[in-house]
Coordinates of C-alpha atoms in Angstrom, one line a residue:
Chain S
M1 CA 32.3 22.7 -21.3
A2 CA 34.9 20.0 -21.9
Q3 CA 33.6 16.5 -22.2
V4 CA 34.3 14.7 -18.9
P5 CA 36.1 11.4 -19.8
V6 CA 34.3 8.4 -18.8
Q7 CA 35.9 6.7 -15.9
T8 CA 36.3 3.0 -16.2
I9 CA 37.8 0.8 -13.6
H10 CA 38.7 -2.7 -14.5
R11 CA 37.3 -5.0 -12.0
D12 CA 37.6 -8.6 -11.3
P13 CA 34.5 -10.4 -12.6
Q14 CA 34.6 -12.6 -9.6
L15 CA 33.6 -9.6 -7.7
F16 CA 30.0 -10.1 -8.7
Y17 CA 29.8 -13.7 -7.7
W18 CA 31.3 -13.0 -4.3
I19 CA 29.6 -9.8 -3.3
L20 CA 26.5 -8.8 -5.3
V21 CA 24.8 -12.2 -5.4
P22 CA 25.4 -13.0 -1.7
I23 CA 24.0 -9.7 -0.6
T24 CA 21.0 -10.1 -2.7
I25 CA 20.3 -13.6 -1.7
V26 CA 20.7 -12.7 2.0
M27 CA 18.3 -9.8 1.7
I28 CA 15.7 -11.9 -0.1
L29 CA 16.0 -14.7 2.5
T30 CA 15.8 -12.4 5.5
G31 CA 12.7 -10.8 4.0
V32 CA 11.0 -14.1 3.6
L33 CA 12.1 -15.2 7.1
R34 CA 10.8 -11.9 8.6
H35 CA 7.5 -12.4 6.9
Y36 CA 7.0 -15.9 8.3
A37 CA 8.3 -14.9 11.7
T38 CA 5.7 -12.2 11.8
V39 CA 3.0 -14.6 10.8
L40 CA 4.0 -17.1 13.5
M41 CA 4.4 -14.5 16.2
A42 CA 1.2 -12.8 15.6
T43 CA -1.1 -13.0 18.6
A44 CA -4.5 -14.5 18.0
P45 CA -7.3 -11.9 18.1
K46 CA -8.4 -11.8 21.7
K47 CA -11.8 -13.0 22.7
L48 CA -14.0 -10.4 24.1
D49 CA -16.9 -11.2 26.4
Q50 CA -20.4 -10.9 25.1
K51 CA -21.2 -7.5 26.7
T52 CA -18.2 -5.8 25.2
I53 CA -18.9 -7.2 21.7
R54 CA -22.6 -6.1 22.1
E55 CA -21.5 -2.6 22.9
Q56 CA -19.3 -2.3 19.9
R57 CA -21.6 -4.0 17.5
S58 CA -24.6 -1.9 18.5
L59 CA -22.6 1.3 17.8
L60 CA -21.6 -0.1 14.4
H61 CA -25.2 -0.9 13.7
G62 CA -26.2 2.7 14.4
I63 CA -23.4 4.0 12.2
N64 CA -24.4 1.7 9.4
V65 CA -28.0 2.8 9.6
R66 CA -27.0 6.4 9.5
S67 CA -24.7 6.0 6.4
N68 CA -26.8 3.5 4.4
F69 CA -30.3 4.7 5.1
P70 CA -31.3 5.1 1.4
V71 CA -31.5 1.4 0.9
L72 CA -34.2 1.1 3.5
S73 CA -37.8 1.9 3.0
K74 CA -39.3 4.6 5.2
H75 CA -41.0 2.1 7.5
S76 CA -37.9 0.0 8.1
F77 CA -35.8 3.1 8.7
T78 CA -38.2 4.6 11.3
T79 CA -38.5 1.3 13.1
R80 CA -34.7 0.9 13.4
R81 CA -34.3 4.5 14.4
D82 CA -36.8 4.2 17.2
V83 CA -35.4 0.9 18.6
L84 CA -31.9 2.1 18.5
T85 CA -32.7 5.5 20.0
T86 CA -34.5 4.1 23.0
A87 CA -31.8 1.5 23.6
Y88 CA -29.0 4.1 23.4
E89 CA -30.7 6.5 25.7
S90 CA -31.5 3.9 28.3
G91 CA -28.1 2.4 28.2
A92 CA -29.3 -1.0 27.4
Y93 CA -26.2 -1.9 25.5
L94 CA -23.5 -0.6 27.8
K95 CA -20.9 -2.9 29.2
D96 CA -21.0 -1.6 32.8
P97 CA -24.3 0.3 33.3
E98 CA -23.2 1.4 36.8
R99 CA -20.3 3.4 35.5
R100 CA -22.4 5.7 33.3
G101 CA -21.3 9.0 34.5
Q102 CA -17.7 8.3 35.2
A103 CA -14.6 8.8 33.1
P104 CA -13.5 5.9 30.9
P105 CA -10.6 3.7 32.2
N106 CA -7.1 4.9 31.7
P107 CA -5.5 3.3 28.7
M108 CA -2.4 2.4 30.6
S109 CA -4.2 0.6 33.3
D110 CA -6.8 -1.1 31.2
P111 CA -5.3 -4.5 30.4
S112 CA -7.4 -5.2 27.4
S113 CA -5.7 -2.5 25.3
M114 CA -2.1 -3.3 26.3
E115 CA -2.0 -6.3 24.0
G116 CA -2.9 -4.1 21.0
M117 CA 0.0 -1.8 21.6
M118 CA 2.4 -4.7 22.2
G119 CA 1.4 -6.2 18.8
M120 CA 2.3 -3.0 17.0
M121 CA 5.6 -2.7 18.8
K122 CA 6.5 -6.3 18.0
N123 CA 6.0 -5.5 14.3
Q124 CA 8.2 -2.5 14.5
M125 CA 10.9 -4.5 16.2
A126 CA 10.6 -7.2 13.5
M127 CA 11.3 -4.6 10.9
I128 CA 14.2 -2.8 12.6
I129 CA 16.3 -5.6 14.0
P130 CA 17.1 -7.5 10.8
N131 CA 17.8 -4.3 8.9
T132 CA 20.3 -3.1 11.5
L133 CA 22.0 -6.5 11.6
I134 CA 22.4 -6.7 7.9
M135 CA 23.7 -3.2 7.7
S136 CA 26.4 -3.9 10.3
W137 CA 27.3 -7.1 8.6
I138 CA 27.8 -5.4 5.3
N139 CA 29.9 -2.7 6.8
A140 CA 32.1 -5.2 8.6
F141 CA 32.7 -7.5 5.6
F142 CA 32.1 -5.6 2.5
S143 CA 33.6 -2.2 3.0
G144 CA 36.5 -0.4 1.4
Y145 CA 35.9 -0.9 -2.3
V146 CA 33.5 0.0 -5.0
I147 CA 31.5 -2.6 -6.7
M148 CA 29.6 -1.3 -9.6
K149 CA 28.6 1.7 -11.6
L150 CA 25.1 3.2 -11.6
P151 CA 23.7 3.6 -15.1
F152 CA 22.7 7.2 -14.4
P153 CA 24.5 10.1 -12.9
L154 CA 24.1 11.5 -9.5
T155 CA 25.1 14.7 -7.7
I156 CA 28.3 15.0 -5.7
K157 CA 26.5 15.1 -2.4
F158 CA 25.4 11.5 -2.7
K159 CA 29.0 10.4 -2.7
S160 CA 29.5 10.7 1.0
M161 CA 26.6 8.4 1.7
L162 CA 27.0 5.9 -1.0
Q163 CA 30.8 5.6 -1.3
A164 CA 31.3 5.0 2.3
G165 CA 34.5 3.2 2.6
V166 CA 36.4 4.9 -0.2
A167 CA 37.6 8.4 0.4
T168 CA 38.6 9.8 -3.0
K169 CA 37.9 13.2 -4.4
D170 CA 37.6 12.8 -8.1
M171 CA 35.8 9.5 -8.5
D172 CA 32.4 9.8 -10.2
P173 CA 29.5 9.4 -7.9
R174 CA 28.3 6.7 -10.2
W175 CA 30.6 4.3 -8.6
M176 CA 29.1 2.7 -5.5
S177 CA 30.2 0.7 -2.6
S178 CA 28.3 -2.3 -1.3
I179 CA 26.2 -0.3 1.2
S180 CA 24.5 1.5 -1.6
W181 CA 23.6 -1.8 -3.2
Y182 CA 22.0 -2.6 0.1
F183 CA 19.9 0.6 -0.1
L184 CA 18.9 -0.2 -3.7
C185 CA 17.9 -3.6 -2.6
I186 CA 15.6 -2.4 0.2
F187 CA 13.5 -0.4 -2.1
G188 CA 13.7 -2.6 -5.1
L189 CA 13.0 -6.0 -3.5
Q190 CA 9.5 -5.0 -2.4
S191 CA 8.1 -5.9 -5.7
V192 CA 9.9 -9.2 -5.5
F193 CA 8.5 -9.9 -2.1
N194 CA 5.0 -9.0 -3.4
F195 CA 5.5 -11.5 -6.1
L196 CA 6.9 -14.3 -3.9
L197 CA 4.8 -13.9 -0.8
G198 CA 1.5 -12.6 -2.1
N199 CA -0.1 -9.4 -1.2
D200 CA 0.2 -7.7 2.2
N201 CA 3.2 -9.6 3.3
A202 CA 5.1 -8.5 6.3
A203 CA 8.3 -7.9 4.5
S204 CA 7.2 -4.8 2.6
Q205 CA 7.2 -1.3 3.9
M206 CA 4.9 -1.5 6.8
A207 CA 5.6 1.9 8.1
Q208 CA 3.6 3.7 5.5
Q209 CA 0.7 1.3 5.7
M210 CA 0.5 1.5 9.5
G211 CA 0.6 5.2 9.4
Q212 CA -2.4 5.3 7.2
M213 CA -4.4 2.6 9.0
A214 CA -4.0 4.1 12.5
P215 CA -6.2 7.2 12.3
P216 CA -9.5 5.7 11.1
T217 CA -9.7 2.9 13.7
G218 CA -8.3 4.9 16.6
Q219 CA -11.4 7.0 17.2
M220 CA -13.9 4.3 17.9
F221 CA -13.0 1.5 20.2
G222 CA -9.6 2.6 21.3
P223 CA -8.8 2.9 24.9
G224 CA -10.1 6.0 26.7
V225 CA -13.3 6.5 24.6
D226 CA -16.5 6.8 26.4
P227 CA -19.2 4.6 24.8
D228 CA -22.0 6.4 26.5
K229 CA -21.2 9.7 24.8
Q230 CA -20.8 7.9 21.5
F231 CA -24.3 6.4 21.9
L232 CA -25.8 9.8 22.7
A233 CA -24.0 11.4 19.7
E234 CA -25.4 8.6 17.5
V235 CA -28.9 9.3 18.8
E236 CA -28.6 12.9 17.6
N237 CA -27.2 11.9 14.3
L238 CA -30.1 9.6 13.7
A239 CA -32.6 12.2 14.6
V240 CA -31.5 14.7 12.1
I241 CA -31.6 12.5 9.1
E242 CA -34.1 13.4 6.3
H243 CA -34.9 10.1 4.9
Y244 CA -35.3 9.3 1.2
S245 CA -35.1 5.9 -0.4
V246 CA -33.7 4.6 -3.6
L247 CA -36.9 2.8 -4.0
D248 CA -38.8 6.0 -4.6
G249 CA -39.6 6.3 -8.2
V250 CA -37.9 3.1 -9.1
E251 CA -40.8 2.1 -11.4
Q252 CA -40.2 5.3 -13.4
R253 CA -36.5 4.5 -13.8
L254 CA -37.3 1.0 -14.9
L255 CA -39.7 2.2 -17.5
E256 CA -37.3 4.8 -18.8
S257 CA -34.5 2.3 -19.2
A258 CA -36.5 -0.5 -20.8
T259 CA -36.2 -0.4 -24.6
V260 CA -39.0 -1.7 -26.7
Chain H
M1 CA -29.2 15.1 -1.8
T2 CA -27.5 16.0 -5.1
S3 CA -28.0 13.9 -8.1
I4 CA -24.4 12.6 -8.0
E5 CA -25.1 11.3 -4.5
R6 CA -28.2 9.5 -5.7
E7 CA -26.4 7.9 -8.5
F8 CA -23.9 6.5 -6.1
Q9 CA -26.6 5.0 -4.0
I10 CA -28.4 3.5 -6.9
A11 CA -25.2 2.0 -8.3
P12 CA -22.8 1.9 -5.4
I13 CA -19.0 1.7 -5.7
V14 CA -17.9 -1.5 -4.0
Q15 CA -14.6 -0.9 -2.2
E16 CA -13.4 -4.4 -2.5
S17 CA -13.7 -4.4 -6.3
V18 CA -11.8 -1.2 -6.6
V19 CA -9.0 -2.5 -4.4
H20 CA -8.9 -5.7 -6.4
N21 CA -8.6 -3.9 -9.7
S22 CA -5.9 -1.5 -8.6
R23 CA -4.0 -4.3 -7.0
T24 CA -4.0 -6.3 -10.2
L25 CA -2.7 -3.4 -12.1
F26 CA -0.1 -2.6 -9.4
N27 CA 1.3 -6.2 -9.4
L28 CA 1.5 -6.3 -13.1
Q29 CA 3.3 -3.0 -13.3
S30 CA 5.8 -3.9 -10.6
L31 CA 6.7 -7.2 -12.2
T32 CA 7.1 -5.8 -15.7
A33 CA 9.1 -2.9 -14.4
S34 CA 11.7 -5.3 -13.0
L35 CA 11.8 -7.2 -16.3
F36 CA 12.3 -4.0 -18.2
G37 CA 15.2 -3.3 -16.0
V38 CA 16.8 -6.5 -17.1
G39 CA 16.3 -5.5 -20.7
A40 CA 17.7 -2.0 -20.2
G41 CA 20.8 -3.4 -18.4
I42 CA 21.5 -5.9 -21.1
L43 CA 21.1 -3.4 -23.8
G44 CA 23.6 -1.2 -21.9
L45 CA 21.5 1.9 -21.9
E46 CA 22.7 4.9 -19.9
S47 CA 20.9 7.6 -18.0
Y48 CA 18.4 9.4 -20.2
Y49 CA 17.9 6.6 -22.7
G50 CA 17.4 4.1 -19.9
F51 CA 14.6 6.1 -18.3
L52 CA 13.1 6.8 -21.7
F53 CA 13.1 3.1 -22.4
Y54 CA 11.4 2.5 -19.1
I55 CA 8.6 5.1 -19.6
I56 CA 7.9 3.9 -23.2
C57 CA 7.7 0.3 -22.2
S58 CA 5.7 1.0 -19.1
L59 CA 3.1 2.9 -21.2
L60 CA 3.1 0.1 -23.7
T61 CA 2.3 -2.4 -21.0
T62 CA -0.6 -0.3 -19.7
L63 CA -1.9 0.1 -23.3
L64 CA -1.8 -3.6 -23.8
F65 CA -3.5 -4.1 -20.5
Y66 CA -6.2 -1.8 -21.6
V67 CA -6.6 -3.4 -25.0
L68 CA -6.6 -7.0 -23.8
R69 CA -8.5 -6.7 -20.6
V70 CA -10.5 -3.6 -20.3
A71 CA -11.7 -3.0 -23.8
P72 CA -13.5 -6.3 -24.5
S73 CA -16.1 -5.5 -21.9
S74 CA -16.0 -1.8 -21.7
L75 CA -16.5 -0.9 -25.3
P76 CA -19.7 -2.8 -25.8
A77 CA -21.1 -1.2 -22.7
G78 CA -21.0 2.1 -24.5
K79 CA -17.9 3.8 -23.1
G80 CA -15.7 5.7 -25.5
A81 CA -12.3 4.6 -26.6
F82 CA -9.6 4.8 -23.8
D83 CA -12.3 5.3 -21.2
T84 CA -11.5 3.2 -18.1
S85 CA -14.3 4.4 -15.9
Q86 CA -16.0 1.1 -15.8
Y87 CA -13.2 -0.5 -13.8
F88 CA -11.0 2.2 -12.5
R89 CA -11.7 5.5 -10.8
S90 CA -9.3 8.0 -12.3
P91 CA -7.8 7.7 -15.8
Y92 CA -4.7 9.7 -14.8
E93 CA -3.8 7.2 -12.2
F94 CA -4.5 4.3 -14.5
W95 CA -2.0 5.5 -17.2
T96 CA 0.7 7.0 -15.1
G97 CA 0.5 5.4 -11.6
G98 CA 2.6 2.4 -12.8
L99 CA 5.6 4.6 -13.5
L100 CA 6.2 5.5 -9.9
N101 CA 5.6 2.2 -8.2
G102 CA 7.7 0.2 -10.6
L103 CA 10.6 2.6 -10.6
A104 CA 12.5 1.1 -7.7
G105 CA 12.4 -2.4 -9.1
F106 CA 13.4 -1.1 -12.5
I107 CA 16.5 0.7 -11.1
L108 CA 17.5 -2.4 -9.1
T109 CA 17.5 -4.8 -12.0
W110 CA 18.8 -2.2 -14.4
T111 CA 21.9 -1.6 -12.1
L112 CA 22.4 -5.3 -11.5
F113 CA 22.4 -6.3 -15.2
F114 CA 24.2 -3.3 -16.3
G115 CA 27.1 -4.2 -14.0
L116 CA 26.9 -7.9 -14.9
V117 CA 26.8 -7.6 -18.6
R118 CA 29.1 -4.7 -19.1
A119 CA 31.8 -6.2 -16.9

């Protein structure tokens, strides 16, 4: 296989100062701006009334007792279990005791859940709009020429995406136009944002984090879940537990680990 | 009620500490990956050599992190050499996790400085 000659194109050094640096600075600044805009626009956590909070917290109490029962002694555990079981079955913690048998309110019509969904949509918008704007700005002003050479080779198929404005056949895919620098910046500047703005800033990739966070919290207090059924399920869970405590045999462990 | 479960209840794993440890390591590796990109760009390294440089330097950083931060308290506690189980959950992720999450920053600064210096 004949050695492919290295393609060099002599470029104006001013190219860097007028193109690379402005794009980078703009992307960093819009990232910072987006982070602070998200922080300022975030809605305050809404205040729930006492009955709703009591309903949610009592369910959490039951779940905590179920998962952490080994730290309790036998007597504490049975006391808690009896109190919670009687309260759950009698519906003492419910928000509206009259609506026990009916279906839970529709998520669309229940006003308390709308604001949760609006918050998520606002975050999505805050991500999408600046990215679209910057992409169109770059395409308008910075298209039609290649800027720089990637240090490592790519396949031919990347050429159509990354050499957008320049339609040549033979040029190495290593030469890129400015839109590819934009893509590199999106991925690479996340660590810079991490460094500048501290952890969990709004300028980093939120899509992945939101995708992971949504499943765990969706089951419990989300719209459309019936608390009465949850309470009754919790009663059954508490009833089947075989209790043991970490305090059993603790004196034996202490004597074994003590060295003379 | 297996014995492993009982051990976890006697000495529970605190979620916040685990998150803090892995976040420290993550931040360090992202930052140093960007700096290694600067180095690779200035040196003018091309494809394979550049990635090799990145892998070697990233492993070196993790090794230094282990020697200077983890070892002073983990060796006296009776762990073997190169055992990170006192602070981190899986040794595989400790040594190699930094490679993937620093890669984007490395490529960005590598490309930038390669273009700037090579003219």
